XYZ file of N, CA, C and O in Angstrom:
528
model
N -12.903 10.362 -0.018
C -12.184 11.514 -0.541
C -10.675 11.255 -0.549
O -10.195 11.175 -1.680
N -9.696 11.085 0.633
C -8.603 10.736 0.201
C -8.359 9.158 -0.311
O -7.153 8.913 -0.270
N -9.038 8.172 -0.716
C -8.686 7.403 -1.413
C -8.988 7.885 -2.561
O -7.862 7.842 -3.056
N -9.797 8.412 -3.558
C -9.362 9.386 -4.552
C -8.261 10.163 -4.543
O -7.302 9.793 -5.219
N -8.190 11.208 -3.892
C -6.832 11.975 -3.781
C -5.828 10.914 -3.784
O -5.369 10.791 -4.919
N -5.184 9.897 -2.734
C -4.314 8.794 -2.973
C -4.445 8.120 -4.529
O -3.439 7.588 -4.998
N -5.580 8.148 -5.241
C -5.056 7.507 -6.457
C -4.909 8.463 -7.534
O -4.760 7.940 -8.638
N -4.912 9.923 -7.496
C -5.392 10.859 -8.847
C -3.750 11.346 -8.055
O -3.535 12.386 -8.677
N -2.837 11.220 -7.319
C -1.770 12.104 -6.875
C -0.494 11.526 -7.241
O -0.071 10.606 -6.540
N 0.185 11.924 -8.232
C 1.558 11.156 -8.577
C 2.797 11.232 -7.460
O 3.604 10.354 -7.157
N 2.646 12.750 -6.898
C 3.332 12.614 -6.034
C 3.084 11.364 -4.754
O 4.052 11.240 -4.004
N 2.529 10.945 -4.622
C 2.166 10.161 -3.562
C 2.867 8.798 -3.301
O 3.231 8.284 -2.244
N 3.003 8.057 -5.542
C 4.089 7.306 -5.541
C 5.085 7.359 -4.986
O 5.599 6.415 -4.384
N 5.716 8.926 -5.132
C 7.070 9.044 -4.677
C 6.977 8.864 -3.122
O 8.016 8.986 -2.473
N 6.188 8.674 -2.695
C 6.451 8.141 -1.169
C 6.045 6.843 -0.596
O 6.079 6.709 0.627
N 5.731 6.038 -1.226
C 6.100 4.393 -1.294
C 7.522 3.985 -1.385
O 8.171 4.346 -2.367
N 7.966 3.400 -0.628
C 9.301 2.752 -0.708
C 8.974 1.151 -0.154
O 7.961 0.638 0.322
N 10.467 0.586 -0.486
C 10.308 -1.009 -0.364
C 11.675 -1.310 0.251
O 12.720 -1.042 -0.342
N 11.632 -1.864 1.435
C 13.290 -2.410 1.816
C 13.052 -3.653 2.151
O 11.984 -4.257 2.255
N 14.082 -3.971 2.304
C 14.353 -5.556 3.136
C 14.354 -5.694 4.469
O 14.910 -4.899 5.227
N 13.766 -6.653 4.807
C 13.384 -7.052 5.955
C 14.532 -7.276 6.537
O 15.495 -7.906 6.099
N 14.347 -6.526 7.940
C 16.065 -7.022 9.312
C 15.185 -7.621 10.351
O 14.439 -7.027 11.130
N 15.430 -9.098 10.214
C 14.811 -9.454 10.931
C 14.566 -9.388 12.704
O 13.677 -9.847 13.422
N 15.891 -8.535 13.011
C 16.071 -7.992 14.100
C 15.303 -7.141 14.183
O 14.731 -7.249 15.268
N 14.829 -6.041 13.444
C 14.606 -4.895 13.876
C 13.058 -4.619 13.334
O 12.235 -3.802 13.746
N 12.956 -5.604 12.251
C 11.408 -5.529 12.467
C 10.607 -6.878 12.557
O 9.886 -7.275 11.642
N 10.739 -7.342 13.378
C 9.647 -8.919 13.231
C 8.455 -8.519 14.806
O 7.477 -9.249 14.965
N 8.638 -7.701 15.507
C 7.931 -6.404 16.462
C 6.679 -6.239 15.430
O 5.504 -6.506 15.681
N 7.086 -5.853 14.497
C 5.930 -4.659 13.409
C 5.350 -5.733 12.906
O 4.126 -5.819 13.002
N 6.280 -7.024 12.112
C 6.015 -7.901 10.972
C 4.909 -8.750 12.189
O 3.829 -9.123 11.732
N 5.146 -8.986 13.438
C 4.274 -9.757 14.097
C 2.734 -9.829 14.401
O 1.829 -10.659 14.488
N 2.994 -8.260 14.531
C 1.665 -7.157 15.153
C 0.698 -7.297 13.629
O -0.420 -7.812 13.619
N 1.420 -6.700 12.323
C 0.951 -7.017 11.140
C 0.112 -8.406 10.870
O -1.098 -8.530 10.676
N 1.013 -9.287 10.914
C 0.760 -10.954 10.813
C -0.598 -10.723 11.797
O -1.595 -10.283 11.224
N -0.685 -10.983 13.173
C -1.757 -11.171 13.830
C -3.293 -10.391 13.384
O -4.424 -10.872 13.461
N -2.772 -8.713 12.790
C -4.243 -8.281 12.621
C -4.249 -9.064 11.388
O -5.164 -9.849 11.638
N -3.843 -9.356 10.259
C -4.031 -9.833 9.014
C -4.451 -11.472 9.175
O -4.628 -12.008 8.081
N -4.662 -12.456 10.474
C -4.365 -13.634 10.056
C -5.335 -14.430 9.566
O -5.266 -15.552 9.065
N -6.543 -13.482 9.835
C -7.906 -14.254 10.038
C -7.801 -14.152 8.369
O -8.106 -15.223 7.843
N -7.546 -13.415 7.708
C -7.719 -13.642 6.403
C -7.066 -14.397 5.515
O -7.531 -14.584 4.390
N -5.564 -15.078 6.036
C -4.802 -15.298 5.423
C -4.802 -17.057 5.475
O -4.737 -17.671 6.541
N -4.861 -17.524 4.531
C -4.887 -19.834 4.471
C -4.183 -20.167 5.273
O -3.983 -21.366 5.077
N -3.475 -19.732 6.376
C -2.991 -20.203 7.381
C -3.275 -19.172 8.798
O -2.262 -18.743 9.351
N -4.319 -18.872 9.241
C -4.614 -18.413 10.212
C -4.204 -18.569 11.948
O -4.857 -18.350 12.968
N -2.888 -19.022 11.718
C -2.440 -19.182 13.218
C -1.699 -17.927 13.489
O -1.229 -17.203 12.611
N -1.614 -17.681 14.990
C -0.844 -16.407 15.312
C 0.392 -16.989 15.923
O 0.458 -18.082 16.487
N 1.242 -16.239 15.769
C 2.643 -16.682 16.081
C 3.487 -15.672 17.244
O 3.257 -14.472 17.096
N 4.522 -16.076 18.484
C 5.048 -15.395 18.781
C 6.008 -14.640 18.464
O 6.580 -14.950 17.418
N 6.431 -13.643 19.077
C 7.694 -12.582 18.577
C 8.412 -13.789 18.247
O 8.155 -14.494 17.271
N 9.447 -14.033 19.211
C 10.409 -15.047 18.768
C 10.240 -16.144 17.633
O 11.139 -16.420 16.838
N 8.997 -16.733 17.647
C 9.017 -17.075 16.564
C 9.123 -16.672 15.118
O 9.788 -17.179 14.215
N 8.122 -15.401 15.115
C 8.280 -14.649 13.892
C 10.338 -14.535 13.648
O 11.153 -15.064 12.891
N 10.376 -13.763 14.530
C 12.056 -13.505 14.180
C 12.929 -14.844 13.867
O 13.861 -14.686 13.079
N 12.806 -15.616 14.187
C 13.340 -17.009 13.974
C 12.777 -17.140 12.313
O 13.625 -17.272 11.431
N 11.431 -17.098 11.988
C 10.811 -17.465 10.753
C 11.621 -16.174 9.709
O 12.160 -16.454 8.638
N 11.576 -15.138 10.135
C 12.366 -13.803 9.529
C 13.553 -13.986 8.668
O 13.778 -13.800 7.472
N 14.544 -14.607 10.135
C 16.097 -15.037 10.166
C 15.962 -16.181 8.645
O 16.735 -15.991 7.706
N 15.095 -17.119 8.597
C 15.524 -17.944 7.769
C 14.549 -17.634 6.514
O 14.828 -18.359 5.559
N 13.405 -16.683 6.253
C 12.987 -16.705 5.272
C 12.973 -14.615 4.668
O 12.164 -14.087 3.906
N 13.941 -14.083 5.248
C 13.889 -13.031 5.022
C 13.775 -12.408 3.315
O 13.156 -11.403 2.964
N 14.247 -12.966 2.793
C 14.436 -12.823 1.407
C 12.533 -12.906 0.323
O 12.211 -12.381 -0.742
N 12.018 -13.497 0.960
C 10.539 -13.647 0.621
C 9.970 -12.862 1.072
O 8.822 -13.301 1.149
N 10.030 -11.235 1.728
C 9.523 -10.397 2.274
C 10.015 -9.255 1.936
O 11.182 -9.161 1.554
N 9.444 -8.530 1.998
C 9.960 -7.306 2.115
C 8.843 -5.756 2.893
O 7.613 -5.702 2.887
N 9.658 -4.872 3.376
C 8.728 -4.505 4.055
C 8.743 -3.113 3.043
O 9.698 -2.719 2.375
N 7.061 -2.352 3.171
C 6.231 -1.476 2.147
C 6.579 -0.167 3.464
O 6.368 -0.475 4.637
N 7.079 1.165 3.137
C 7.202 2.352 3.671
C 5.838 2.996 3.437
O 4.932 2.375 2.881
N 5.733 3.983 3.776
C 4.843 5.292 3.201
C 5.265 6.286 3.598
O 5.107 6.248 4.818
N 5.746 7.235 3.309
C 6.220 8.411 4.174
C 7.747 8.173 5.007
O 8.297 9.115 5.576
N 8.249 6.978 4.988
C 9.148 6.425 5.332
C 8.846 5.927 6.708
O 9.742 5.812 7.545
N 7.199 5.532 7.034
C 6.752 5.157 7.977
C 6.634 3.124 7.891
O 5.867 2.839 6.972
N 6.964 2.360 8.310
C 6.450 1.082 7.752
C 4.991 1.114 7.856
O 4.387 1.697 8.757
N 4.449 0.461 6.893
C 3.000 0.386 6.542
C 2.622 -1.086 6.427
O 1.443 -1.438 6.445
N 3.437 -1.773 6.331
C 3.224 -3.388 5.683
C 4.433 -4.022 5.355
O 5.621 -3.770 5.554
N 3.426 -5.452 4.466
C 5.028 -6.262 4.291
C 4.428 -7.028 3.133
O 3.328 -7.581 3.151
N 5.374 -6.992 2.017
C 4.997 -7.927 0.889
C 5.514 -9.498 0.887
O 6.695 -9.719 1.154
N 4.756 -10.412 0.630
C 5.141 -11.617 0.485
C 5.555 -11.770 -1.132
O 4.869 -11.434 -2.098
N 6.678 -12.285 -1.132
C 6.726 -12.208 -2.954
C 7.686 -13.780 -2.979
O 8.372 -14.200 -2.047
N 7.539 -14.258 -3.950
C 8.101 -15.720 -4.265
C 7.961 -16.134 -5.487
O 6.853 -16.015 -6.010
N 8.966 -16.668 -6.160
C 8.915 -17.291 -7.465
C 8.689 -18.893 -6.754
O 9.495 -19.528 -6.074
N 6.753 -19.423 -7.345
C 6.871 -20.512 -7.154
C 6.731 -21.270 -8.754
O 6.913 -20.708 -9.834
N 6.472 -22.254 -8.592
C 6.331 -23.392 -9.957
C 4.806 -23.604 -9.875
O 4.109 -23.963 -8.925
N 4.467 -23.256 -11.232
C 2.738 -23.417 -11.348
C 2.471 -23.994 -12.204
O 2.988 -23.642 -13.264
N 1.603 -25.089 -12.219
C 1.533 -25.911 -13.550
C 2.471 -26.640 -14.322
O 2.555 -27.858 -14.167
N 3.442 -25.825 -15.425
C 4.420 -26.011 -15.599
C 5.515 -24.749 -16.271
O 6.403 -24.774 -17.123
N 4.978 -23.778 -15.474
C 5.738 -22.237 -15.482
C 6.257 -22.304 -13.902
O 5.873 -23.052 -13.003
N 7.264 -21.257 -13.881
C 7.287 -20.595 -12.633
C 6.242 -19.024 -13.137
O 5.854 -18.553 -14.206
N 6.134 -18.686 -11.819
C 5.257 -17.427 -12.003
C 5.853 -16.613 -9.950
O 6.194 -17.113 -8.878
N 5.630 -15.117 -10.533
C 5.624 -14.243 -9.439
C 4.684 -14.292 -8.705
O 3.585 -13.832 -9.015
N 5.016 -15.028 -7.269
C 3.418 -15.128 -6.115
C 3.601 -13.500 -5.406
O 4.652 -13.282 -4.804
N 2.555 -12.387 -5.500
C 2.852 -11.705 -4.677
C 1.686 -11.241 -4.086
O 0.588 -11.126 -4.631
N 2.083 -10.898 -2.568
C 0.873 -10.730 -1.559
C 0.982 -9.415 -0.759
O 2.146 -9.020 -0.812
N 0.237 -8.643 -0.079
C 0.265 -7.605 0.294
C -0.530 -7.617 1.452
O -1.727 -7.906 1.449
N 0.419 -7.167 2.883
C -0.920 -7.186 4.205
C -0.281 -5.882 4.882
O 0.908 -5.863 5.199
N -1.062 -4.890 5.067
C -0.791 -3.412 5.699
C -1.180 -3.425 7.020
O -2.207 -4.064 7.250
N -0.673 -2.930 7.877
C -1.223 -2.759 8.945
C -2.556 -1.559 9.074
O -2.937 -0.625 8.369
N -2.986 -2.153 10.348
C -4.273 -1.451 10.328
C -4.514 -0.038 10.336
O -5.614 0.496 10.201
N -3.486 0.492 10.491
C -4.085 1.870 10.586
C -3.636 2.881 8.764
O -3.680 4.061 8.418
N -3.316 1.803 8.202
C -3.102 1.969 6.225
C -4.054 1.568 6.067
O -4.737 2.389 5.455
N -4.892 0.146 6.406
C -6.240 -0.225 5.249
C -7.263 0.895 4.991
O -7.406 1.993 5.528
N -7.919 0.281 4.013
C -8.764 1.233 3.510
C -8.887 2.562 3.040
O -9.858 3.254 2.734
N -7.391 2.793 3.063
C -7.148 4.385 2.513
C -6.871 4.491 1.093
O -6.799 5.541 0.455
N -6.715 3.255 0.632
C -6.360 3.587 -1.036
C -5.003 2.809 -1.269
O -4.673 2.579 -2.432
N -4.327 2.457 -0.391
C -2.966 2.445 -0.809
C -2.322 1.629 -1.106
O -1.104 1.799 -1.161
N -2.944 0.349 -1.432
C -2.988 -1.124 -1.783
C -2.802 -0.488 -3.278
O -1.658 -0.344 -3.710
N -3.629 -0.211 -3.852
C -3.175 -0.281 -5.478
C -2.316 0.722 -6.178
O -2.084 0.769 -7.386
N -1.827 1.611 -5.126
C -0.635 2.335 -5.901
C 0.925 1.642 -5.761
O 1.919 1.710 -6.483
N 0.618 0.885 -4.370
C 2.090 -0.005 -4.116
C 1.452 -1.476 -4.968
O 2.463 -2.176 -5.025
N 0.648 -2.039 -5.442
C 0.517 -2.909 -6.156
C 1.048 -2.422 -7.985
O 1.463 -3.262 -8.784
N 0.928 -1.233 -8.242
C 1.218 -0.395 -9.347
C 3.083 -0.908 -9.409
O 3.739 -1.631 -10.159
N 3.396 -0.064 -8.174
C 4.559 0.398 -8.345
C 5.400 -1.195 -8.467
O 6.316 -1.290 -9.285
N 4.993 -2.474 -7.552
C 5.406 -3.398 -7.874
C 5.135 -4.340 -9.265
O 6.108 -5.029 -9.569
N 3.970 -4.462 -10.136
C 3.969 -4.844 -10.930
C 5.039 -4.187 -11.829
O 5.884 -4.839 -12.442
N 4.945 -3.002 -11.854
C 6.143 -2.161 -12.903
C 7.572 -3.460 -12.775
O 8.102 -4.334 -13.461
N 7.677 -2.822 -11.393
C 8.654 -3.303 -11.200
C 9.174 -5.053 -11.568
O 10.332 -5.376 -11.832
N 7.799 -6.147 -11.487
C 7.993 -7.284 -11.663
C 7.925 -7.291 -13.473
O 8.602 -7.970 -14.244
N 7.270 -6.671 -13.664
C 7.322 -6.973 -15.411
C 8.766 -7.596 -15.968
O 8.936 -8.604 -16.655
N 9.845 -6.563 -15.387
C 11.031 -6.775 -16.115
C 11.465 -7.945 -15.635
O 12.396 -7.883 -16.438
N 11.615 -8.701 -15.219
C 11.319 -10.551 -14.652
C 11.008 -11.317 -16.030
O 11.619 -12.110 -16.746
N 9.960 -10.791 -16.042
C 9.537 -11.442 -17.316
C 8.348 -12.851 -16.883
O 7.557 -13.311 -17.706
N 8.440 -13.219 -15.806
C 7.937 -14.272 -15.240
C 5.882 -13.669 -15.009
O 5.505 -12.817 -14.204
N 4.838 -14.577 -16.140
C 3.787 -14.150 -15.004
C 3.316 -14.223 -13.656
O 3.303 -15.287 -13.038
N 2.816 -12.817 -13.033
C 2.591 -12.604 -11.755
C 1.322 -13.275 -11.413
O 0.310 -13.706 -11.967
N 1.856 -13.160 -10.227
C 0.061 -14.037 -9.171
C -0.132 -12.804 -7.962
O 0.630 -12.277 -7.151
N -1.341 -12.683 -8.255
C -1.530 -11.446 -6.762
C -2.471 -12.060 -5.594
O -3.590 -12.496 -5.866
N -2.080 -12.066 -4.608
C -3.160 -12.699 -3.993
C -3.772 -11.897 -2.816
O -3.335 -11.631 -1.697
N -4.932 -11.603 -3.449
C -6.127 -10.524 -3.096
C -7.041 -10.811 -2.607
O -7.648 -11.694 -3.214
N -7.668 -10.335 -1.363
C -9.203 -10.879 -0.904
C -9.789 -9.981 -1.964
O -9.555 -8.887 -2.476
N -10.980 -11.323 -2.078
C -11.923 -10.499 -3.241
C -12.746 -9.216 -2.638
O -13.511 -8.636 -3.409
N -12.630 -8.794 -1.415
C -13.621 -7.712 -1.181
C -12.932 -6.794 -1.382
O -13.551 -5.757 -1.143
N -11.534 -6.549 -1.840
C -10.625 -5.231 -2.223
C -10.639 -5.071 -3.224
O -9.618 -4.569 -3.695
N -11.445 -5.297 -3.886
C -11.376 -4.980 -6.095
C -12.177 -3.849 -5.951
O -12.503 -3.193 -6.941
């Protein structure tokens, strides 16, 4: 029921937001995130605080962290890599656990494609197949 309601509610967009990662102030959240997400992710190691924040400090710009309510919910991985012989938009999405399964993966996947279109570059999403 509310993953319907989450996708039939426009207002709901309006409460997705996207900021930039401080790596001070959130690699705490980004860590806790990383660990429940790792088993799924092609590199499945867990990492410490300090490390994360160290990894933060130098790759902050490839992240960004997903609000809801102005609550953090997640963190997008996004990167222009070289594919074939294009570049293309890599973008990835891991919520913390107490967001999955509510719906809310494809309205912040919405709101970012919008947003990547004007790039112009094709996108890459990288999705476990059991979320389609």
């Amino acid at each position: 029921m509310l993953k319907e309601y989450v996708m039939k509610s426009k207002s709901f967009y309006a409460q997705i937001d996207f900021r930039n990662v401080d790596p001070e102030s959130d690699y705490e959240f980004f860590t806790q995130v990383r660990h429940d997400s790792s088993f799924y992710l092609d590199d499945a190691r867990n990492f410490y605080d300090f490390e994360v924040k160290d990894f933060l400090e130098k790759n902050h710009s490839d992240y960004r962290i997903v609000c809801i309510r102005g609550e953090p919910a997640g963190y997008l991985r996004q990167k222009k890599i070289d594919h074939v012989r294009d570049k293309v938009q890599s973008v990835g999405l891991d919520l913390a656990l107490k967001f999955r399964g509510k719906g809310y993966a494809k309205p912040i996947y919405h709101i970012l494609l919008e947003d990547f279109k004007q790039n112009g570059l094709p996108i890459v999403l990288w999705v476990l197949d059991f979320n389609f």
